[in-house]
Short mmCIF file of C-alpha atoms and ligand atoms in Angstrom, two decimals:
data_model
loop_
_atom_site.label_atom_id
_atom_site.label_comp_id
_atom_site.label_asym_id
_atom_site.label_seq_id
_atom_site.Cartn_x
_atom_site.Cartn_y
_atom_site.Cartn_z
CA MET A 1 0.00 0.00 0.00
CA LEU A 2 1.27 3.46 -0.90
CA GLN A 3 1.78 5.92 1.91
CA ILE A 4 -0.53 8.89 2.36
CA GLN A 5 1.15 12.13 1.40
CA GLU A 6 0.20 14.93 3.72
CA TRP A 7 0.43 18.70 3.53
CA VAL A 8 1.24 18.70 -0.16
CA PRO A 9 1.68 21.90 -2.25
CA VAL A 10 -1.21 22.55 -4.65
CA GLU A 11 0.74 22.01 -7.87
CA GLU A 12 2.17 18.71 -6.66
CA ALA A 13 -1.26 17.48 -5.50
CA ARG A 14 -2.70 18.30 -8.92
CA ARG A 15 0.11 16.43 -10.66
CA LEU A 16 -0.18 13.37 -8.40
CA ILE A 17 -3.93 13.21 -9.03
CA LEU A 18 -3.96 13.94 -12.74
CA ARG A 19 -1.44 11.26 -13.63
CA GLU A 20 -4.00 8.62 -12.58
CA PHE A 21 -6.56 9.68 -15.17
CA HIS A 22 -6.84 9.28 -18.93
CA PRO A 23 -9.50 9.98 -21.56
CA LEU A 24 -12.42 7.56 -21.35
CA PRO A 25 -13.09 5.22 -24.29
CA PRO A 26 -15.32 6.36 -27.17
CA GLU A 27 -19.05 5.93 -27.40
CA SER A 28 -21.24 6.69 -30.37
CA VAL A 29 -23.88 9.39 -29.88
CA PRO A 30 -26.44 10.94 -32.24
CA LEU A 31 -25.43 14.37 -33.56
CA SER A 32 -28.37 15.92 -31.69
CA GLN A 33 -26.73 14.94 -28.40
CA ALA A 34 -23.13 15.66 -29.29
CA LEU A 35 -22.87 19.42 -28.75
CA GLY A 36 -19.84 20.26 -26.61
CA ARG A 37 -18.62 16.65 -26.56
CA ILE A 38 -15.06 15.80 -27.62
CA LEU A 39 -14.39 13.80 -30.76
CA ALA A 40 -12.66 10.54 -29.77
CA GLU A 41 -11.45 9.51 -33.26
CA ASP A 42 -10.47 11.25 -36.49
CA VAL A 43 -13.48 11.46 -38.81
CA GLN A 44 -12.61 10.62 -42.42
CA ALA A 45 -14.81 11.94 -45.19
CA GLU A 46 -16.41 9.04 -47.05
CA VAL A 47 -17.78 11.43 -49.65
CA ASP A 48 -16.63 14.59 -51.36
CA LEU A 49 -18.09 17.79 -50.00
CA PRO A 50 -19.76 19.25 -52.02
CA PRO A 51 -20.56 15.81 -53.44
CA PHE A 52 -20.82 17.15 -57.03
CA PRO A 53 -19.93 20.36 -58.90
CA ASN A 54 -22.82 22.79 -58.49
CA SER A 55 -23.84 26.36 -59.05
CA ALA A 56 -23.18 29.16 -56.55
CA MET A 57 -25.77 31.42 -58.22
CA ASP A 58 -29.23 31.41 -59.73
CA GLY A 59 -28.57 31.91 -63.44
CA TYR A 60 -27.48 30.03 -66.54
CA ALA A 61 -24.92 27.29 -66.99
CA VAL A 62 -22.89 28.11 -70.13
CA ARG A 63 -19.65 27.43 -71.94
CA ALA A 64 -17.37 30.36 -71.06
CA GLU A 65 -16.00 30.19 -74.59
CA ASP A 66 -19.48 31.07 -76.00
CA VAL A 67 -19.82 34.34 -74.06
CA ARG A 68 -16.26 35.62 -74.44
CA THR A 69 -17.37 38.75 -76.30
CA ALA A 70 -20.59 39.45 -74.37
CA SER A 71 -21.29 43.04 -73.27
CA ARG A 72 -24.31 45.22 -72.55
CA GLU A 73 -24.00 46.83 -75.96
CA ARG A 74 -23.41 43.55 -77.81
CA PRO A 75 -25.08 40.76 -75.82
CA VAL A 76 -24.51 37.12 -76.77
CA ARG A 77 -27.72 35.19 -77.38
CA LEU A 78 -27.93 31.56 -76.28
CA ARG A 79 -30.69 29.05 -76.79
CA VAL A 80 -32.05 27.74 -73.44
CA ARG A 81 -32.05 23.93 -73.61
CA GLY A 82 -33.65 23.18 -70.29
CA GLU A 83 -33.23 23.52 -66.58
CA ALA A 84 -31.14 22.19 -63.66
CA ALA A 85 -33.00 22.74 -60.39
CA ALA A 86 -31.75 21.83 -56.90
CA GLY A 87 -32.27 18.09 -56.55
CA ARG A 88 -33.36 17.76 -60.21
CA PRO A 89 -30.35 17.54 -62.53
CA PHE A 90 -30.56 18.42 -66.22
CA PRO A 91 -30.49 15.07 -68.01
CA SER A 92 -28.00 15.98 -70.80
CA GLY A 93 -25.21 18.45 -71.47
CA VAL A 94 -24.70 22.06 -72.53
CA GLU A 95 -23.92 22.16 -76.27
CA PRO A 96 -22.09 25.08 -77.94
CA GLY A 97 -24.41 28.06 -78.36
CA THR A 98 -26.82 26.91 -75.65
CA ALA A 99 -27.44 27.50 -71.95
CA VAL A 100 -29.27 25.67 -69.17
CA ARG A 101 -31.14 27.61 -66.49
CA ILE A 102 -29.59 26.64 -63.16
CA ALA A 103 -30.47 27.15 -59.50
CA THR A 104 -28.04 27.69 -56.63
CA GLY A 105 -26.94 24.23 -55.46
CA ALA A 106 -28.08 22.42 -58.63
CA LEU A 107 -25.70 19.93 -60.28
CA LEU A 108 -23.71 21.58 -63.06
CA PRO A 109 -24.63 19.94 -66.38
CA SER A 110 -21.79 18.41 -68.38
CA GLY A 111 -20.30 20.68 -71.03
CA ALA A 112 -20.86 23.82 -68.91
CA ASP A 113 -17.83 25.44 -67.30
CA ALA A 114 -19.31 28.70 -65.97
CA VAL A 115 -22.48 30.14 -64.50
CA ILE A 116 -23.86 33.54 -65.50
CA PRO A 117 -25.93 35.09 -62.69
CA VAL A 118 -29.44 35.96 -63.77
CA GLU A 119 -28.63 39.67 -63.20
CA ASP A 120 -26.16 39.54 -66.10
CA THR A 121 -28.83 38.35 -68.54
CA ASP A 122 -32.12 39.70 -69.87
CA ASP A 123 -34.00 37.25 -67.61
CA ALA A 124 -35.76 39.38 -64.96
CA GLY A 125 -35.47 36.56 -62.38
CA GLY A 126 -38.02 35.68 -59.69
CA PRO A 127 -40.06 32.58 -58.88
CA GLY A 128 -42.44 30.74 -61.20
CA ARG A 129 -41.07 32.15 -64.44
CA PRO A 130 -41.45 29.91 -67.48
CA LEU A 131 -38.23 28.89 -69.18
CA PRO A 132 -37.38 31.52 -71.85
CA PRO A 133 -36.58 30.08 -75.30
CA GLU A 134 -33.40 32.12 -75.33
CA ILE A 135 -31.44 34.61 -73.22
CA ALA A 136 -29.15 37.53 -73.88
CA VAL A 137 -25.89 37.46 -71.85
CA PHE A 138 -24.43 40.89 -70.97
CA ARG A 139 -21.06 39.92 -69.58
CA PRO A 140 -18.26 37.49 -70.40
CA ALA A 141 -17.52 34.65 -67.95
CA GLN A 142 -14.25 33.25 -66.57
CA PRO A 143 -14.10 29.45 -66.82
CA GLY A 144 -15.08 28.09 -63.37
CA GLN A 145 -16.99 31.20 -62.40
CA PHE A 146 -19.72 30.62 -59.80
CA ILE A 147 -19.04 26.89 -59.81
CA ARG A 148 -18.47 25.09 -56.50
CA PRO A 149 -16.26 22.10 -57.39
CA ALA A 150 -16.81 18.65 -55.87
CA GLY A 151 -14.58 18.14 -52.82
CA GLU A 152 -13.78 21.87 -52.54
CA ASP A 153 -14.89 21.90 -48.88
CA VAL A 154 -13.64 18.43 -47.88
CA ALA A 155 -12.11 15.88 -50.24
CA ARG A 156 -13.20 12.27 -49.90
CA GLY A 157 -10.70 10.16 -47.94
CA THR A 158 -9.19 13.10 -46.04
CA VAL A 159 -9.62 13.81 -42.32
CA ALA A 160 -12.59 16.16 -41.97
CA LEU A 161 -12.33 16.56 -38.19
CA GLU A 162 -9.50 15.59 -35.90
CA ARG A 163 -9.71 13.65 -32.69
CA GLY A 164 -9.91 16.06 -29.75
CA THR A 165 -12.12 18.53 -31.62
CA ILE A 166 -14.78 20.15 -29.45
CA LEU A 167 -18.08 19.57 -31.23
CA THR A 168 -19.40 23.06 -31.92
CA PRO A 169 -22.55 23.72 -33.98
CA GLY A 170 -20.25 24.18 -36.99
CA ALA A 171 -18.51 20.84 -36.44
CA LEU A 172 -21.89 19.11 -36.09
CA ALA A 173 -23.08 20.69 -39.34
CA LEU A 174 -19.98 19.37 -41.11
CA LEU A 175 -20.66 15.84 -39.79
CA ALA A 176 -24.28 16.05 -40.98
CA ALA A 177 -23.07 17.23 -44.40
CA LEU A 178 -20.90 14.10 -44.57
CA GLY A 179 -24.02 12.04 -44.00
CA ARG A 180 -23.22 10.98 -40.46
CA LEU A 181 -25.99 10.15 -38.00
CA GLU A 182 -23.70 9.48 -35.07
CA VAL A 183 -20.28 10.53 -33.91
CA PRO A 184 -17.65 8.83 -31.71
CA VAL A 185 -17.05 10.96 -28.61
CA HIS A 186 -15.28 10.29 -25.33
CA ARG A 187 -17.68 8.87 -22.80
CA ARG A 188 -18.69 11.39 -20.16
CA PRO A 189 -17.39 10.59 -16.68
CA ARG A 190 -20.09 9.61 -14.18
CA VAL A 191 -19.61 11.20 -10.81
CA ALA A 192 -21.36 10.01 -7.65
CA VAL A 193 -21.94 12.95 -5.29
CA LEU A 194 -22.82 12.42 -1.65
CA ALA A 195 -23.07 14.67 1.40
CA ILE A 196 -22.23 14.01 5.03
CA GLY A 197 -23.57 15.71 8.15
CA ASP A 198 -26.22 15.41 10.88
CA GLU A 199 -27.03 19.09 10.48
CA LEU A 200 -27.94 18.88 6.79
CA ILE A 201 -31.55 19.23 5.67
CA GLU A 202 -32.84 18.94 2.10
CA PRO A 203 -33.98 22.37 0.85
CA GLY A 204 -37.77 22.71 0.89
CA ARG A 205 -38.22 21.24 4.37
CA PRO A 206 -38.53 23.12 7.68
CA LEU A 207 -35.22 23.77 9.41
CA PRO A 208 -34.82 22.37 12.97
CA PRO A 209 -32.62 24.33 15.41
CA GLY A 210 -28.92 24.09 14.66
CA CYS A 211 -29.52 22.69 11.16
CA ILE A 212 -28.76 24.18 7.74
CA TYR A 213 -29.84 23.42 4.20
CA GLU A 214 -27.62 21.06 2.27
CA THR A 215 -25.87 22.96 -0.54
CA ASN A 216 -22.77 21.03 -1.55
CA ARG A 217 -24.51 18.43 -3.72
CA THR A 218 -26.23 21.22 -5.67
CA ALA A 219 -22.94 23.06 -6.16
CA LEU A 220 -20.83 20.01 -6.97
CA ALA A 221 -23.37 18.48 -9.35
CA ALA A 222 -23.54 21.79 -11.23
CA GLN A 223 -19.74 22.00 -11.36
CA ALA A 224 -19.64 18.41 -12.62
CA VAL A 225 -22.06 19.26 -15.43
CA GLU A 226 -19.97 22.33 -16.30
CA ALA A 227 -16.90 20.08 -16.49
CA GLY A 228 -18.69 17.79 -18.95
CA ALA A 229 -19.55 15.02 -16.48
CA GLU A 230 -22.77 13.27 -15.55
CA PRO A 231 -23.57 13.67 -11.84
CA LEU A 232 -25.25 10.89 -9.92
CA LEU A 233 -26.90 12.36 -6.83
CA LEU A 234 -26.77 10.21 -3.71
CA GLY A 235 -28.12 10.94 -0.24
CA ILE A 236 -26.81 12.49 2.94
CA ALA A 237 -24.87 10.25 5.33
CA ARG A 238 -25.12 10.87 9.05
CA ASP A 239 -21.96 11.74 10.98
CA ASP A 240 -21.59 8.05 11.76
CA PRO A 241 -19.03 5.62 10.35
CA GLU A 242 -21.56 2.85 9.59
CA ASP A 243 -23.94 5.20 7.83
CA LEU A 244 -21.06 6.75 5.89
CA GLN A 245 -19.88 3.29 4.80
CA ARG A 246 -23.46 2.41 3.77
CA LEU A 247 -23.64 5.48 1.51
CA LEU A 248 -20.13 4.95 0.09
CA ASP A 249 -21.09 1.34 -0.72
CA GLU A 250 -24.28 2.54 -2.35
CA ALA A 251 -22.19 4.97 -4.44
CA ALA A 252 -19.72 2.23 -5.41
CA ALA A 253 -22.58 -0.08 -6.46
CA HIS A 254 -23.38 2.36 -9.27
CA HIS A 255 -19.85 1.84 -10.67
CA PRO A 256 -19.21 5.55 -11.17
CA ASP A 257 -15.93 6.86 -12.54
CA LEU A 258 -15.44 8.94 -9.39
CA ILE A 259 -16.97 9.28 -5.95
CA LEU A 260 -17.13 12.75 -4.41
CA SER A 261 -18.01 13.39 -0.81
CA SER A 262 -17.93 16.66 1.08
CA ALA A 263 -17.43 17.21 4.83
CA GLY A 264 -16.07 14.99 7.54
CA ALA A 265 -12.59 15.39 6.09
CA SER A 266 -10.89 17.33 8.87
CA VAL A 267 -9.75 16.42 12.37
CA GLY A 268 -12.99 16.81 14.35
CA ALA A 269 -14.63 14.18 16.57
CA TYR A 270 -17.21 13.54 13.81
CA ASP A 271 -14.87 13.61 10.81
CA TRP A 272 -15.01 9.98 9.71
CA VAL A 273 -14.04 10.15 6.03
CA LYS A 274 -10.39 9.23 6.39
CA GLU A 275 -11.04 6.23 8.59
CA VAL A 276 -14.03 4.84 6.69
CA VAL A 277 -12.44 5.19 3.24
CA GLN A 278 -9.41 3.30 4.47
CA ARG A 279 -11.58 0.31 5.49
CA HIS A 280 -12.18 -0.62 1.85
CA GLY A 281 -9.66 1.55 0.09
CA GLU A 282 -6.71 3.83 0.60
CA LEU A 283 -5.91 7.50 0.71
CA ARG A 284 -3.04 8.86 -1.36
CA LEU A 285 -3.31 12.48 -0.30
CA TRP A 286 -4.71 14.19 2.73
CA LYS A 287 -4.43 17.92 3.43
CA VAL A 288 -3.19 20.23 0.74
CA ARG A 289 -1.55 23.61 1.24
CA ILE A 290 -4.55 25.39 -0.22
CA ARG A 291 -6.88 28.01 1.20
CA PRO A 292 -9.73 27.38 1.32
CA GLY A 293 -9.80 23.60 1.19
CA LYS A 294 -6.97 22.34 3.38
CA PRO A 295 -8.54 19.01 4.52
CA PHE A 296 -8.97 17.77 0.92
CA ALA A 297 -8.44 13.99 0.56
CA PHE A 298 -7.83 11.83 -2.51
CA GLY A 299 -7.65 8.06 -2.83
CA HIS A 300 -9.72 5.04 -3.81
CA TYR A 301 -12.78 3.41 -2.34
CA ARG A 302 -13.41 -0.17 -3.47
CA GLY A 303 -11.15 0.54 -6.44
CA ILE A 304 -13.00 3.71 -7.51
CA PRO A 305 -11.19 7.05 -7.40
CA PHE A 306 -12.44 8.95 -4.36
CA PHE A 307 -12.29 12.67 -3.61
CA GLY A 308 -13.06 13.71 -0.04
CA LEU A 309 -13.74 17.41 -0.31
CA PRO A 310 -13.92 19.64 2.77
CA GLY A 311 -17.40 20.45 4.07
CA ASN A 312 -17.28 24.22 4.05
CA PRO A 313 -19.24 25.11 0.90
CA VAL A 314 -16.60 27.39 -0.61
CA SER A 315 -13.79 24.95 0.24
CA ALA A 316 -15.71 22.16 -1.48
CA MET A 317 -16.22 24.25 -4.61
CA ILE A 318 -12.65 25.54 -4.82
CA THR A 319 -11.10 22.09 -4.33
CA PHE A 320 -13.51 20.73 -6.95
CA ASP A 321 -12.45 23.48 -9.30
CA GLN A 322 -8.73 22.95 -8.76
CA PHE A 323 -8.51 19.15 -8.43
CA VAL A 324 -11.68 17.49 -9.75
CA ARG A 325 -12.54 19.69 -12.73
CA PRO A 326 -9.21 19.03 -14.52
CA VAL A 327 -9.67 15.28 -13.93
CA LEU A 328 -13.19 15.30 -15.38
CA ARG A 329 -12.14 17.31 -18.40
CA ARG A 330 -9.22 15.02 -19.03
CA MET A 331 -11.46 11.94 -18.75
CA GLY A 332 -13.91 13.57 -21.14
CA GLY A 333 -11.09 13.92 -23.69
CA HIS A 334 -10.81 17.69 -23.45
CA PRO A 335 -7.59 18.95 -25.06
CA ARG A 336 -7.08 21.53 -22.26
CA TRP A 337 -8.12 20.50 -18.79
CA GLU A 338 -6.73 23.35 -16.72
CA ARG A 339 -7.98 26.90 -16.77
CA PRO A 340 -5.71 29.47 -18.36
CA ARG A 341 -4.46 32.18 -15.98
CA ILE A 342 -4.12 35.84 -16.86
CA PRO A 343 -2.38 38.69 -15.05
CA VAL A 344 -4.72 41.16 -13.29
CA ARG A 345 -4.07 44.30 -11.26
CA LEU A 346 -5.35 44.29 -7.71
CA ALA A 347 -7.86 47.01 -6.82
CA GLU A 348 -7.29 46.19 -3.15
CA PRO A 349 -4.58 44.45 -1.09
CA ILE A 350 -4.70 40.69 -0.41
CA SER A 351 -2.92 38.51 2.15
CA SER A 352 -2.76 34.86 3.15
CA ASP A 353 -1.63 32.58 5.99
CA GLY A 354 1.10 31.03 3.82
CA ARG A 355 -1.08 28.49 1.99
CA GLU A 356 -1.70 29.03 -1.72
CA THR A 357 -4.83 31.15 -1.54
CA TYR A 358 -7.74 31.41 -3.96
CA PHE A 359 -9.68 34.66 -3.55
CA ARG A 360 -13.22 34.96 -4.87
CA ALA A 361 -13.12 38.05 -7.05
CA ARG A 362 -14.86 40.29 -9.54
CA ILE A 363 -12.58 40.72 -12.52
CA PHE A 364 -13.23 43.79 -14.67
CA TYR A 365 -11.62 45.70 -17.49
CA GLU A 366 -10.70 49.36 -17.15
CA ASP A 367 -8.07 51.68 -18.65
CA GLY A 368 -6.90 48.98 -21.01
CA GLN A 369 -6.26 46.29 -18.41
CA PHE A 370 -7.91 43.62 -16.27
CA TRP A 371 -8.43 44.40 -12.57
CA ALA A 372 -9.64 42.32 -9.65
CA ARG A 373 -11.64 43.30 -6.61
CA LEU A 374 -12.73 40.81 -3.95
CA SER A 375 -16.36 39.80 -4.42
CA GLY A 376 -17.06 39.84 -0.66
CA LEU A 377 -15.91 38.27 2.61
CA GLN A 378 -13.44 35.46 2.08
CA GLY A 379 -14.51 32.97 4.77
CA SER A 380 -14.98 29.43 3.47
CA HIS A 381 -18.67 29.56 4.50
CA ILE A 382 -19.41 32.82 2.62
CA LEU A 383 -21.52 31.77 -0.35
CA SER A 384 -22.58 35.30 -1.34
CA ALA A 385 -19.00 36.13 -2.41
CA MET A 386 -18.89 32.86 -4.34
CA ALA A 387 -22.18 33.68 -6.05
CA ARG A 388 -20.94 37.15 -7.06
CA ALA A 389 -17.48 36.03 -8.17
CA ASN A 390 -16.56 35.76 -11.84
CA GLY A 391 -13.13 34.34 -11.15
CA LEU A 392 -10.37 33.61 -8.67
CA VAL A 393 -7.21 35.55 -7.82
CA ILE A 394 -4.34 33.31 -6.79
CA LEU A 395 -1.71 34.19 -4.22
CA PRO A 396 0.96 31.49 -4.46
CA GLU A 397 2.53 29.77 -1.50
CA GLY A 398 5.41 31.80 -0.11
CA VAL A 399 3.89 35.17 -1.09
CA PRO A 400 2.25 36.36 2.14
CA ALA A 401 0.66 39.54 0.76
CA LEU A 402 0.33 41.83 -2.24
CA PRO A 403 -0.53 45.55 -2.08
CA ALA A 404 -3.23 47.30 -4.09
CA GLY A 405 -1.92 48.02 -7.59
CA ALA A 406 0.26 44.89 -7.68
CA THR A 407 -0.22 42.27 -10.38
CA ALA A 408 -1.48 38.77 -9.55
CA MET A 409 -2.60 35.80 -11.61
CA ALA A 410 -6.29 35.04 -12.00
CA GLU A 411 -8.58 32.41 -13.45
CA VAL A 412 -11.59 33.98 -15.12
CA TRP A 413 -14.86 32.05 -15.44
CA VAL A 414 -16.43 34.27 -18.08
CA ASP A 415 -15.52 35.29 -21.61
CA LEU A 416 -12.70 37.87 -21.48
CA GLN A 417 -14.16 39.55 -24.56
CA ASP A 418 -17.44 40.10 -22.70
CA LEU A 419 -15.55 41.72 -19.81
CA MET A 420 -13.70 44.02 -22.21
CA SER A 421 -16.88 45.18 -23.90
CA ALA A 422 -18.52 45.81 -20.49
CA SER A 423 -15.49 47.95 -19.57
CA GLY A 424 -15.77 49.64 -16.14
CA THR A 425 -15.85 48.95 -12.41
CA PRO A 426 -18.45 46.30 -11.52
N1 LIG B 1 -9.14 21.92 14.64
C1 LIG B 1 -9.30 22.08 13.33
N2 LIG B 1 -10.51 22.36 12.86
C2 LIG B 1 -10.70 22.56 11.55
C3 LIG B 1 -9.61 22.49 10.68
C4 LIG B 1 -8.34 22.17 11.19
O1 LIG B 1 -7.33 22.09 10.46
N3 LIG B 1 -8.23 21.98 12.54
N4 LIG B 1 -9.82 22.73 9.35
C5 LIG B 1 -10.89 23.63 9.07
C6 LIG B 1 -11.07 23.72 7.65
S1 LIG B 1 -9.86 24.51 6.81
C7 LIG B 1 -12.18 23.25 7.03
S2 LIG B 1 -12.36 23.52 5.36
C8 LIG B 1 -13.20 22.51 7.71
C9 LIG B 1 -13.49 21.21 6.97
O2 LIG B 1 -14.29 20.46 7.68
P1 LIG B 1 -14.82 19.04 7.29
O3 LIG B 1 -14.43 18.65 5.94
O4 LIG B 1 -14.50 18.13 8.38
O5 LIG B 1 -16.39 19.33 7.23
P2 LIG B 1 -17.44 19.41 8.41
O6 LIG B 1 -16.71 19.64 9.68
O7 LIG B 1 -18.29 18.25 8.36
O8 LIG B 1 -18.23 20.68 8.01
C10 LIG B 1 -17.63 21.95 7.90
C11 LIG B 1 -18.69 23.01 7.64
O9 LIG B 1 -19.29 22.80 6.40
C12 LIG B 1 -20.72 22.67 6.52
N5 LIG B 1 -21.18 21.68 5.54
C13 LIG B 1 -20.73 20.43 5.43
N6 LIG B 1 -21.37 19.79 4.43
C14 LIG B 1 -22.23 20.65 3.91
C15 LIG B 1 -23.17 20.57 2.86
N7 LIG B 1 -23.31 19.45 2.13
N8 LIG B 1 -23.92 21.65 2.58
C16 LIG B 1 -23.77 22.78 3.33
N9 LIG B 1 -22.87 22.93 4.31
C17 LIG B 1 -22.13 21.88 4.61
C18 LIG B 1 -20.91 22.20 7.93
O10 LIG B 1 -22.20 22.47 8.39
C19 LIG B 1 -19.82 22.97 8.66
O11 LIG B 1 -20.23 24.28 8.92
O12 LIG B 1 -12.81 22.18 9.00
C20 LIG B 1 -12.19 23.26 9.73
N10 LIG B 1 -11.94 22.83 11.08
O1 MOO B 2 -9.19 25.82 4.43
MO1 MOO B 2 -10.76 25.59 5.10
O2 MOO B 2 -11.04 25.26 3.59
O3 MOO B 2 -12.09 26.48 4.98
O4 MOO B 2 -10.99 27.21 5.71
MG1 MG B 3 -15.18 18.68 10.43
#
């Protein structure tokens, strides 16, 4: 059995945890359910896109050679042999001295090598017009003009989308254009979320004295969804080792990819997590040099990766964000699992107790730079500051304080572009 590592720096904890996780195997999902999922395999085009040469304009398919001398003053007249509509190809070719009326997207008839837009002819355009016996062309055409060649978008046999691509609406449209119904994506991790505590009451019920509403499952399940995972909500265990084991066993019976608990992780008389997990598993890490979130634990329970998050609601969310979110994103096949950090100027001073500290902050853009102001009190029970925050400012271990005006690194949870366009103090 490996020894528990205690009082580990944040970066080292993250590294020790992340190395245990890899992208989950592919599963095939319908395109309608694939938005935001990560492509697990290269997708090869089995057809050309466009599948056939077609017109980019409503007009006439011609031989460029025939209209070489066309001008407004001396139009070239062509006999109209028929029509190519979208989905209804013209059955034969374009002979010298003739044209075929063509719609945008219609297959280019053989013999034609250019399309003249209707505006460059004496055809007035518009729906329901009978086919004219002949047209006058007012402009010459370059060979290839207004023709969309087969395979111009994606050539058959080439890789249309690479493994690791995030399936955006555009990527899904491309897959549909290739005729795909389904797409191989990394399976989404399933995360069992349980709570622990005699004081915890389900929201919606009356609150007995000394009790509070249970919030961590709501927060952690939402964070799991944001990280691309599927949460599996379990119950609330009492502050009792047998009841905690019962709920952990119930979680394990669902065969999730991870089990997450919150609370009972510290050194109190009712903090059973460490002991109970070790009955049927092991802990690799316990206590990280992070604030908030110090009592964080990581290990395995009945062979399933287990994260014992601290009970304080902000500590649970920050340790999820820093240690669980990257794991879930990596398992989901995301190419980048950690949040990028940007430099911000501090609108007020910050200080820590020596642990790497994550301040809940409002990041804003003013005078051409990003600034950060604390979003409220920084206690690990203060949910209002968490609710108002749009990011975290990080004070690394070994930097006890920074004055107002200093630069610190921050993780921003919203689009930077949005912040820049809403320039000003929040
Ligand atoms: N003597 C020491 N005491 C504490 C230490 C320490 O090092 N020495 N660490 C403190 C730190 S830091 C944290 S963080 C907390 C972590 O405590 P636990 O993980 O043991 O959690 P609990 O004691 O069970 O609960 C703490 C707090 O959080 C509330 N809570 C718990 N679960 C939920 C939930 N699902 N929804 C809402 N609120 C929840 C609980 O009511 C407590 O107020 O320990 C410090 N103590
Ligand atoms: O480090 Mo504990 O997470 O609240 O205050
Ligand atoms: Mg405790």
